[in-house]
C-alpha positions in Angstrom: 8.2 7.1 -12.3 11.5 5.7 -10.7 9.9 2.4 -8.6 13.0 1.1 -8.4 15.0 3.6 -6.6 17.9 2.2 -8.2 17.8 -1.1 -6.4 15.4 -2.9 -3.8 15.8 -2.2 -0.4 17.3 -4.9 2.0 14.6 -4.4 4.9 11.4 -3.3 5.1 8.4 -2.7 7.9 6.0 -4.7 5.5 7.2 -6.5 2.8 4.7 -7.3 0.1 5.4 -10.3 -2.3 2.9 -9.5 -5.3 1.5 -6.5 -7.4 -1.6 -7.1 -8.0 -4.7 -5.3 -6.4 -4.8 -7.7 -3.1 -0.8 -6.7 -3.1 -1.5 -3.3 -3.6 -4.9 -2.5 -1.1 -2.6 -4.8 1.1 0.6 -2.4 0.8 -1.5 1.0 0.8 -3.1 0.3 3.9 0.1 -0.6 5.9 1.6 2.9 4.4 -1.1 4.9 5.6 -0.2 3.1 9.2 3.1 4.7 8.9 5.1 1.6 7.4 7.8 1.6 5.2 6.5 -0.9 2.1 8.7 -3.0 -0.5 6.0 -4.5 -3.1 8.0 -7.4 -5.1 6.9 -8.5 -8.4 8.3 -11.2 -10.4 6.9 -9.1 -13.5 8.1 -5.8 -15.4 6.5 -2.7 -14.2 4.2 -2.3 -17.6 2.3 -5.1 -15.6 1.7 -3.8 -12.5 -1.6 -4.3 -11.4 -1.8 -8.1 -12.6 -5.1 -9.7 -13.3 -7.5 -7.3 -11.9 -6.5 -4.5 -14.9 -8.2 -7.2 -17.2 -10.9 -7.2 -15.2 -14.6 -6.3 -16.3 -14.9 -4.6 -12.8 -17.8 -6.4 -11.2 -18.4 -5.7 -7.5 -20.3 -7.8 -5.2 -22.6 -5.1 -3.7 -25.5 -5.6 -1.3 -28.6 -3.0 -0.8 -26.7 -0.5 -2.7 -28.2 2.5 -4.3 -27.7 1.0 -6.7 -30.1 -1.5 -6.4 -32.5 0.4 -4.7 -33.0 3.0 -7.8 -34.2 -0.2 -10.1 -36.9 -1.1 -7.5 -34.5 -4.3 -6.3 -35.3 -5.2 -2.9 -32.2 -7.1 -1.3 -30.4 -7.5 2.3 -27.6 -8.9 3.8 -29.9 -11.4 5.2 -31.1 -12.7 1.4 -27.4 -12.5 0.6 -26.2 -14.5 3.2 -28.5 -17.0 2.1 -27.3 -17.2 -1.3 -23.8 -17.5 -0.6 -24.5 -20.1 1.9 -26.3 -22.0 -0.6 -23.8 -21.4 -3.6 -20.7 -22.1 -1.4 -22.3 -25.4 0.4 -19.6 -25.6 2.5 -19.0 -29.4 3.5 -15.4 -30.0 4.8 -13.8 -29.3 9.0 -11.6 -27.3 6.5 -14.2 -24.6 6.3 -14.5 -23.6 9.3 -12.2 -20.2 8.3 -13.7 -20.2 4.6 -17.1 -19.5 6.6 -16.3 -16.5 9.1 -14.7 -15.3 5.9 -17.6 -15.3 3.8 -20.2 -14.0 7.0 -17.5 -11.2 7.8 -17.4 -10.4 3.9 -21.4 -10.3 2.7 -21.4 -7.6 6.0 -18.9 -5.6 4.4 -20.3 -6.1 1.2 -23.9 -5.1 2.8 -21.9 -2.6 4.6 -19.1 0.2 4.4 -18.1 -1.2 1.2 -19.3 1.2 -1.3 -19.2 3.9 1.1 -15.2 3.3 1.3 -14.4 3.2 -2.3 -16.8 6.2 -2.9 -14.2 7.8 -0.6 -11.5 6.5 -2.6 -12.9 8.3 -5.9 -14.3 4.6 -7.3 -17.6 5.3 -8.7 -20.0 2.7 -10.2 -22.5 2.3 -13.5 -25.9 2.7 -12.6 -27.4 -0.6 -13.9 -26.7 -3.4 -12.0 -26.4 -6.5 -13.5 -27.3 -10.0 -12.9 -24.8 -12.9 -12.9 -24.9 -16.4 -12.0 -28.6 -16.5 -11.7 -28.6 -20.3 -10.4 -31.8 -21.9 -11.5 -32.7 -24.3 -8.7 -34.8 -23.9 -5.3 -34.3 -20.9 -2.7 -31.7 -22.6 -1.0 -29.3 -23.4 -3.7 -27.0 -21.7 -5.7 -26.9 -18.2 -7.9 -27.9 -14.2 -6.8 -31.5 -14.2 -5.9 -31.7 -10.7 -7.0 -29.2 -8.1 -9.4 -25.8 -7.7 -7.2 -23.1 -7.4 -10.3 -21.5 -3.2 -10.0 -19.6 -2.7 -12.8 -16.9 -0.1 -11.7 -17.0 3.1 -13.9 -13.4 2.5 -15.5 -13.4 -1.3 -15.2 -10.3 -3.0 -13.8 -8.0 -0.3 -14.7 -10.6 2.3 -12.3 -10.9 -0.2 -9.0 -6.9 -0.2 -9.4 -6.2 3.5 -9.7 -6.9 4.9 -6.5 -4.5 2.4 -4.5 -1.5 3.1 -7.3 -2.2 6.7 -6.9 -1.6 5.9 -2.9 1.1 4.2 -3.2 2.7 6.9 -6.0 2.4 8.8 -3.1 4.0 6.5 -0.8 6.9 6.2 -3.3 7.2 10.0 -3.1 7.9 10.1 0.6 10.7 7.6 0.9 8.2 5.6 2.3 7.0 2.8 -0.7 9.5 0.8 -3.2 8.8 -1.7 -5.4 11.0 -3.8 -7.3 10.1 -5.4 -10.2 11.6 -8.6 -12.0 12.1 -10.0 -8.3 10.6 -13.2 -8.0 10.4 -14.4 -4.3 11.2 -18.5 -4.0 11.3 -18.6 -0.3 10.4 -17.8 3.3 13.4 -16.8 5.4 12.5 -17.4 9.5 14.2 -16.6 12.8 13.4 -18.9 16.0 9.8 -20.0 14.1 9.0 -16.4 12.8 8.4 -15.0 9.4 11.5 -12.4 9.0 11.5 -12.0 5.2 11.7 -13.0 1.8 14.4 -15.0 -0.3 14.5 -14.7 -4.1 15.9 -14.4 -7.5 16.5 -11.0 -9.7 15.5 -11.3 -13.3 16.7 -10.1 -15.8 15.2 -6.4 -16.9 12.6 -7.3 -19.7 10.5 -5.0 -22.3 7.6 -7.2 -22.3 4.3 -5.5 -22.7 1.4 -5.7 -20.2 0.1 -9.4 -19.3 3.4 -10.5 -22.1 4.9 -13.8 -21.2 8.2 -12.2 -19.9 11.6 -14.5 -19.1 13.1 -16.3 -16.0 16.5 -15.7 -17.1 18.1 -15.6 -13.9 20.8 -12.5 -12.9 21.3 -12.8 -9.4 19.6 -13.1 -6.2 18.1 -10.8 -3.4 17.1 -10.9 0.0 15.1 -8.8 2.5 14.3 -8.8 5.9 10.8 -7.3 6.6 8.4 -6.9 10.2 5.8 -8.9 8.0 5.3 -10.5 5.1 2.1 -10.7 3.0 1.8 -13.5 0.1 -0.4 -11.5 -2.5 0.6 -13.9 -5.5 -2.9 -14.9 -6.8 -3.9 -17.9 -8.2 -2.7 -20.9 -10.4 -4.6 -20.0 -13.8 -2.0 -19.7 -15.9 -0.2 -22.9 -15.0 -2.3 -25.7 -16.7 0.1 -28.5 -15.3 -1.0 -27.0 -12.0 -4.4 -26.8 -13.0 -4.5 -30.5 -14.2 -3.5 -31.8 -10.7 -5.5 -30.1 -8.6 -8.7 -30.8 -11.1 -11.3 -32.6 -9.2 -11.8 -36.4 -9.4 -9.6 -35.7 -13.2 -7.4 -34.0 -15.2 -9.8 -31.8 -16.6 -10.7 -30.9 -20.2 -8.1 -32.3 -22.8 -7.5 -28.7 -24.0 -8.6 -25.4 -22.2 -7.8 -21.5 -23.4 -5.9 -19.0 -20.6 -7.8 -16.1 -19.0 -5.0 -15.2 -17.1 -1.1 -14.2 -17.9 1.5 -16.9 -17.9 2.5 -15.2 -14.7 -0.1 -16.5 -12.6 1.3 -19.8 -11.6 1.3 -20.6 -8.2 4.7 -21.5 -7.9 5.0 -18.8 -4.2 1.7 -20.1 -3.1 3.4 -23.9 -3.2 6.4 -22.1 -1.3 4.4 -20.6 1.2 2.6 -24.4 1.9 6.2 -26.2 2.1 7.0 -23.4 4.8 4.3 -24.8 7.2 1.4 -22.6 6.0 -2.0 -24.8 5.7 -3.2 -25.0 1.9 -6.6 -26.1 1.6 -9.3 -26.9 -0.7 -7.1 -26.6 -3.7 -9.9 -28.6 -6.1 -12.4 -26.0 -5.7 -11.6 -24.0 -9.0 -13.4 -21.3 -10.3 -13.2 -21.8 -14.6 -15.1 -21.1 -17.2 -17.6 -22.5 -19.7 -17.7 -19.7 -22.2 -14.2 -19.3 -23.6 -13.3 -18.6 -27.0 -10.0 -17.5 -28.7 -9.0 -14.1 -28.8 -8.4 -12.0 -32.2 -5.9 -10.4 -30.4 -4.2 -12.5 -27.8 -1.8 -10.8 -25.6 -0.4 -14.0 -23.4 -0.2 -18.0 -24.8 -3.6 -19.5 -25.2 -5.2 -16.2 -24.4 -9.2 -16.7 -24.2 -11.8 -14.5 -23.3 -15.0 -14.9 -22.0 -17.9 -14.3 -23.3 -20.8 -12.6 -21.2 -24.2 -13.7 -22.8 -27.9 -12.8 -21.9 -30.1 -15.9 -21.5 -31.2 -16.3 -25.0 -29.0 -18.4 -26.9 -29.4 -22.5 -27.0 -26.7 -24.0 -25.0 -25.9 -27.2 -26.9 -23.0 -30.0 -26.0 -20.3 -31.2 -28.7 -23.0 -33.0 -29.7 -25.7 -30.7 -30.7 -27.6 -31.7 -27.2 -29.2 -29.1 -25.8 -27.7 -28.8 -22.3 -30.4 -29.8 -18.9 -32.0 -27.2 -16.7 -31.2 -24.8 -15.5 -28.0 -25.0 -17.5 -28.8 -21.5 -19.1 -26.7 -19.5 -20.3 -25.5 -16.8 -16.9 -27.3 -19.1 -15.1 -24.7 -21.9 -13.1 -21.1 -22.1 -14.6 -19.5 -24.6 -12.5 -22.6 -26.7 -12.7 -22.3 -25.9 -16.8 -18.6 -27.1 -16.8 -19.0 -30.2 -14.6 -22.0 -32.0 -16.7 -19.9 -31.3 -20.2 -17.0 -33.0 -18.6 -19.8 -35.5 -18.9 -20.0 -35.4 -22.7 -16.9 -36.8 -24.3 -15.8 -33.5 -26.0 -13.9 -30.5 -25.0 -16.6 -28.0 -26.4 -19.9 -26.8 -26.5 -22.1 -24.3 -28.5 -24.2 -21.2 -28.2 -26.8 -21.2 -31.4 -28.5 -17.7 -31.3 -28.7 -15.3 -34.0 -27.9 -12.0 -35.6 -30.7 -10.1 -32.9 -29.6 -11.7 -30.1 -26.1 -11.0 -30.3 -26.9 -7.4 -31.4 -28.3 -7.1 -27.6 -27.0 -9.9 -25.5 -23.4 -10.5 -25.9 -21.0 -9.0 -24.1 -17.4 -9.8 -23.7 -14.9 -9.8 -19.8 -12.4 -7.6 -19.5 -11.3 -4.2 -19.7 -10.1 -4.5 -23.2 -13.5 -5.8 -24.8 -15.0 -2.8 -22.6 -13.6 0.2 -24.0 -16.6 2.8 -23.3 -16.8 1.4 -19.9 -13.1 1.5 -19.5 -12.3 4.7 -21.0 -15.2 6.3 -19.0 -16.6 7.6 -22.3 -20.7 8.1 -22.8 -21.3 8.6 -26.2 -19.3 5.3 -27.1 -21.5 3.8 -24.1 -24.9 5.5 -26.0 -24.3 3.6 -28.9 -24.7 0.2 -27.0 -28.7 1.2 -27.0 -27.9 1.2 -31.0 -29.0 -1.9 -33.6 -26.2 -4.0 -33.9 -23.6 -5.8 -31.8 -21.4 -3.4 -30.0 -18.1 -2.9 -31.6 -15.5 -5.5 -30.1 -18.3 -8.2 -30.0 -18.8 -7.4 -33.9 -14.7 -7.9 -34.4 -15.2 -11.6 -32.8 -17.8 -12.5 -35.4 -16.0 -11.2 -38.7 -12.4 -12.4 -37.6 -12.8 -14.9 -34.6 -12.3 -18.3 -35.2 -14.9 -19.5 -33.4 -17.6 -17.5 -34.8 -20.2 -19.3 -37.2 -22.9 -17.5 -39.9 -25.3 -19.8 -41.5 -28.7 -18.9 -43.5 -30.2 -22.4 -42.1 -29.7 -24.6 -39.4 -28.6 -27.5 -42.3 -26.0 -24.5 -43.4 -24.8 -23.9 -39.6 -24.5 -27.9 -38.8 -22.3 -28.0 -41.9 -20.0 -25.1 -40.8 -20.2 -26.6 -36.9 -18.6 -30.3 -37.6 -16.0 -28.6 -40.1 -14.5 -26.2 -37.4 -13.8 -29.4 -35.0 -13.4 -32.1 -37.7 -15.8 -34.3 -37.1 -19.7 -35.1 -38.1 -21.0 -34.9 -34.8 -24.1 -32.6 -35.2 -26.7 -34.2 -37.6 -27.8 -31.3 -39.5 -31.4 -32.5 -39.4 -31.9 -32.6 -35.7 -29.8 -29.4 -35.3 -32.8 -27.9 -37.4 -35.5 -29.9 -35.8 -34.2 -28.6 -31.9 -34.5 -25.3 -33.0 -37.8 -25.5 -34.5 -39.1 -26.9 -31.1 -37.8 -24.6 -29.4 -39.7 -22.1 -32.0 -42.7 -23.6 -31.6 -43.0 -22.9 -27.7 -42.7 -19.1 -28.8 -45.4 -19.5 -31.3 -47.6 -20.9 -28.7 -47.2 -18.0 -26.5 -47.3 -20.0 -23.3 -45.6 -23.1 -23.7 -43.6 -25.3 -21.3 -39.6 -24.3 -22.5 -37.9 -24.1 -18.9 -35.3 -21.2 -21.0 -38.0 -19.4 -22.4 -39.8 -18.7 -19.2 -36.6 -17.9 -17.7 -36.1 -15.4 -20.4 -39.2 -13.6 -19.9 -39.0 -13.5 -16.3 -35.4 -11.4 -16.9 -37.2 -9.1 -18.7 -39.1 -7.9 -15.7 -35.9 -6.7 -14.0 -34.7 -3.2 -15.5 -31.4 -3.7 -16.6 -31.9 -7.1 -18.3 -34.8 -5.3 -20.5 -33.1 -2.3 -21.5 -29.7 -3.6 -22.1 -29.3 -7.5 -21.9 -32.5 -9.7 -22.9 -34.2 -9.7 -26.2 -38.5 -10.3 -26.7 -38.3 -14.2 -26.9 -39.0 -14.6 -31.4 -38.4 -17.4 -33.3 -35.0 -18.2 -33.5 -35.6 -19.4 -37.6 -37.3 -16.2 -38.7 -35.3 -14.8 -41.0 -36.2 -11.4 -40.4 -33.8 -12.0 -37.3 -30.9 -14.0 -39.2 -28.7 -15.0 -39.9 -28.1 -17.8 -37.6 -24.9 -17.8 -35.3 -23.1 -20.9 -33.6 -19.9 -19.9 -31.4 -17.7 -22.4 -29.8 -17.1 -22.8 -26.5 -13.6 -24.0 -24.7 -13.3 -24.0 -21.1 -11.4 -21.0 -19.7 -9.1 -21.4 -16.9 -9.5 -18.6 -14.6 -9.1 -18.5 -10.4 -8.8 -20.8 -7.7 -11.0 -21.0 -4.7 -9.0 -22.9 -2.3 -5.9 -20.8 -1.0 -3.2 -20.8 2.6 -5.8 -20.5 5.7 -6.0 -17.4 7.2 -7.9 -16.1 10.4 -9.9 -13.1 10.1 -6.7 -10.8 11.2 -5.5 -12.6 7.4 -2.8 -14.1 9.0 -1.7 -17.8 7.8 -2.1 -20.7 10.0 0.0 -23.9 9.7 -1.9 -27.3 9.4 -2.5 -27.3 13.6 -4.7 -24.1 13.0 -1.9 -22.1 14.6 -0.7 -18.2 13.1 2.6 -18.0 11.8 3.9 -15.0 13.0 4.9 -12.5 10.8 3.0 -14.1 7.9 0.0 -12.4 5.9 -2.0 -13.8 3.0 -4.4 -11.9 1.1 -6.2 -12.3 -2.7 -6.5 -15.6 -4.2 -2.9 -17.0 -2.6 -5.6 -17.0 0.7 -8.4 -18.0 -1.3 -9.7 -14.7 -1.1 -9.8 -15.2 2.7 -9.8 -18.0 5.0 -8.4 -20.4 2.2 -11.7 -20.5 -0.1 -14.2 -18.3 1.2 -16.3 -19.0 -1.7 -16.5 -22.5 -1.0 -17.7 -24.7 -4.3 -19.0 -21.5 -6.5 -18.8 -17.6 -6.3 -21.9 -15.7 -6.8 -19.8 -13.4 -9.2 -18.3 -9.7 -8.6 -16.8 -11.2 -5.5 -13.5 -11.6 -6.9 -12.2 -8.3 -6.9 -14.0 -7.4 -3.9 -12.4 -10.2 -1.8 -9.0 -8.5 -2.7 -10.2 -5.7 -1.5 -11.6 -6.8 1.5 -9.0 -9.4 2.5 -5.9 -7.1 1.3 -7.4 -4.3 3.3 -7.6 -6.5 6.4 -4.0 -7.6 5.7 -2.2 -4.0 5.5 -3.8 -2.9 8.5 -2.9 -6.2 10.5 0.3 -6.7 9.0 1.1 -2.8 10.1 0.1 -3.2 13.3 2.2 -6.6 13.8 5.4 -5.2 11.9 5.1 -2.0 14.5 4.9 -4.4 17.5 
């Protein structure tokens, strides 16, 4: 289709400075108002859609169907709780975080599904579990399953708003212009009248491709209002590194977003007066490893695992309770910032990666993905599923051993250094072994493992029997490397609960919206210290619905 119209308009009702989904719920809702709508993107059009077409397409749901048809008992109340206890806000900051994250668990407990149902977005029927926490009632992780995986992935949460907006583009009434890349705020007597920028030159550059800045001109465009849907900082490690807490984080991390996601409008936005806040509160990942395939610089993905394998340090340590695998990332990330190295292990084996592993992303997803049952059937299948088994024959971070001796051997090669005695790499995994023996025993992560297996889902599809991990009926042994995997940001530009941004005196700007992960998915960090997963993509939604519609309204005052 012809986005471009043959050049990008010069005003607009509701300009929109991002195409991701926040960008696009945001600029969908303020079309159907009756606005005209210029989306800006600083990327080519094969990337429209940014970060959440990677996506693995978890939603945040609360009581849903869902739920309810695998016998789990949940309520907004429960969830409020958990949120509460995972975000453990602590700052005068919060204040807007927290009416963010009460007016968001409602919606997720609420119209939520119901709305997207209406929009075509159906869901797969077993729920999963993330971030499962590990500590008392009051503290971090889901109490119960809450994880909906979209049917379609990212690529199906995003269709229905592009298939809006086509519409919109149709009428006369929707533009976008690609290769724009907004610098700067333009303002009239302390009001938000538009956006400054540069023009790009036209690039070829795949989908989530490091495109260029080369330069060709500049643009500006005079809008009603303005919403700053530019997401997160991700792909900027420089950024990353300064806003680290108490450090400069992990000597060397992997990418789990495009080069594209840097920050650089969000930084704009804040030197215009708008209030950024809780920029340390990051949201990366333990479980990275090195794509076979990468698509951007650095590109990691993340791997998904069931609770079974060991978690051990750079060391060979196995890592404290409840620092289980799916159980408390953050908490995972912080203590091996602990350890002197900028890796860890999983140490599992050939039947627990048949049935536990899974890999984010709509790529490593392509039955869920491309909607397609029998390739989802043979999940249920011996074996690891078919982009999990590509990452053990060619990814680099992938180890096969016959014994743990063997394994320790490969281990210390891959970084370069002895640092796992071979001998007490063997001797942890025969302790371990000897709690499942016992049939009882006193293993914090075995217990944990059979208490998944009560839950539906988790038995079926994601937890193994607990077995001997030495057996080797059940080899051969497996070690994967971890690298942390830079992924969003929790902190954001304050908004109130109409989305628009406040400057440092807790004042709107007028004519200024903020939506996604530029607002910290609302409020400027909703999530406060940790996310209880699947609430990514739905704070978009939420906060980029809230912005159209308010943004409309303001730009039709």
């Amino acid at each position: 289709m012809d986005t471009n119209g043959g050049g990008a308009w010069q005003q607009a009702d509701v300009v929109v400075v991002g195409a991701g989904l926040s960008g696009l719920v945001s600029a969908a809702e303020a079309y159907n108002a009756g606005r005209t709508v210029l989306i800006l993107d600083q990327e080519p059009e094969a990337s429209l859609g940014g970060q959440a077409h990677w996506s693995f397409g978890g939603l945040f749901l609360v009581d849903s169907p869902e739920q309810r048809h695998l016998g789990v008992k949940d309520s907004a109340e429960l969830a409020m709780s958990d949120w509460m206890g995972s975000a453990a806000f602590d700052r005068p900051e919060d204040l807007w975080p927290r009416r963010w994250a009460e007016a968001y668990v409602n919606f997720a407990a609420g119209e939520k599904r119901a709305w997207l149902h209406a929009l075509g977005v159906k869901f797969f029927p077993l729920v999963q579990w993330a971030e499962r926490g590990g500590y008392d009632a009051a503290g971090h992780g889901n109490s119960v399953p809450r994880f909906h995986v979209v049917w379609g992935t990212g690529p199906g949460i995003v269709a229905p708003f592009l298939s809006k907006l086509e519409e919109g583009v149709a009428a006369g009434r929707v533009q976008y212009a690609f290769r724009h890349r907004a610098t700067e705020l333009m303002f009239d007597a302390g009001t938000v009248t538009g956006v400054l920028g540069e023009v790009l030159a036209d690039s070829e550059a795949a989908r989530g491709v490091a495109s260029s800045r080369e330069f060709v001109g500049g643009f500006s465009v005079q809008a009603g209002a303005v919403i700053v849907t530019t997401g997160g900082i991700g792909g900027n490690h420089a950024m990353v590194r300064e806003q680290w807490p108490n450090g400069t984080g992990p000597g060397y991390m992997l990418t789990g977003v495009p080069a594209s996601v840097d920050g650089e409008f969000q930084q704009a936005v804040a030197r215009a007066g708008g209030a950024l806040i809780n920029t340390d509160r990051m949201w990366h990942y333990p479980e990275g490893i090195h794509n076979t395939d990468p698509v951007w610089p650095n590109h990691g993905i993340r791997i998904l695992s069931g609770p079974s394998p060991l978690w051990l340090d750079g060391d060979g340590k196995r890592l404290p309770v409840p620092l289980f695998p799916g159980f408390d990332s953050l908490g995972t990330l912080r203590h091996l910032e602990t350890t002197g190295h900028d890796h860890s292990w999983f140490v599992l084996n050939k039947t627990i990666i048949g049935k536990e592993f899974a890999l984010s992303g709509s790529e490593q997803n392509p039955d869920l993905t491309g909607k397609d049952v029998k390739l989802l059937a043979k999940r249920a299948l011996p074996g690891a599923p078919g982009p999990v088994q590509n990452f053990l024959d060619h990814g680099i971070d992938f180890l096969q051993a016959a014994t743990a001796q063997e394994l320790a051997a490969k281990m210390n090669a891959l970084v370069g250094v002895d640092l796992i005695d071979p001998a007490e790499l063997h001797e942890t995994l025969l302790a371990r072994d000897r709690q499942v023996d016992s049939g009882l025993g006193k293993d914090t992560q075995l217990n944990a493992i059979r208490e998944a297996r009560r839950f539906a889902t988790d038995k079926l599809m994601r937890v193994v029997p607990p077995h001997p991990l030495l057996a080797p009926e059940h080899g051969p042994l497996i070690a994967v490397r971890l690298t942390t995997l830079t992924r969003k940001s929790l902190g954001g530009l304050t908004t109130d609960l109409s989305a628009r941004v406040l400057d440092a005196a807790g004042n709107p700007i007028p004519g200024l919206y903020a939506a996604g992960e530029a607002a910290g998915f609302g409020g400027g960090g909703m999530h406060g210290y940790r996310s209880l997963e699947g609430t990514f993509l739905g704070g978009c939604l939420f906060s980029g619905r809230i912005a159209g519609r308010c943004a409309a309204s303001d730009a039709g005052a």
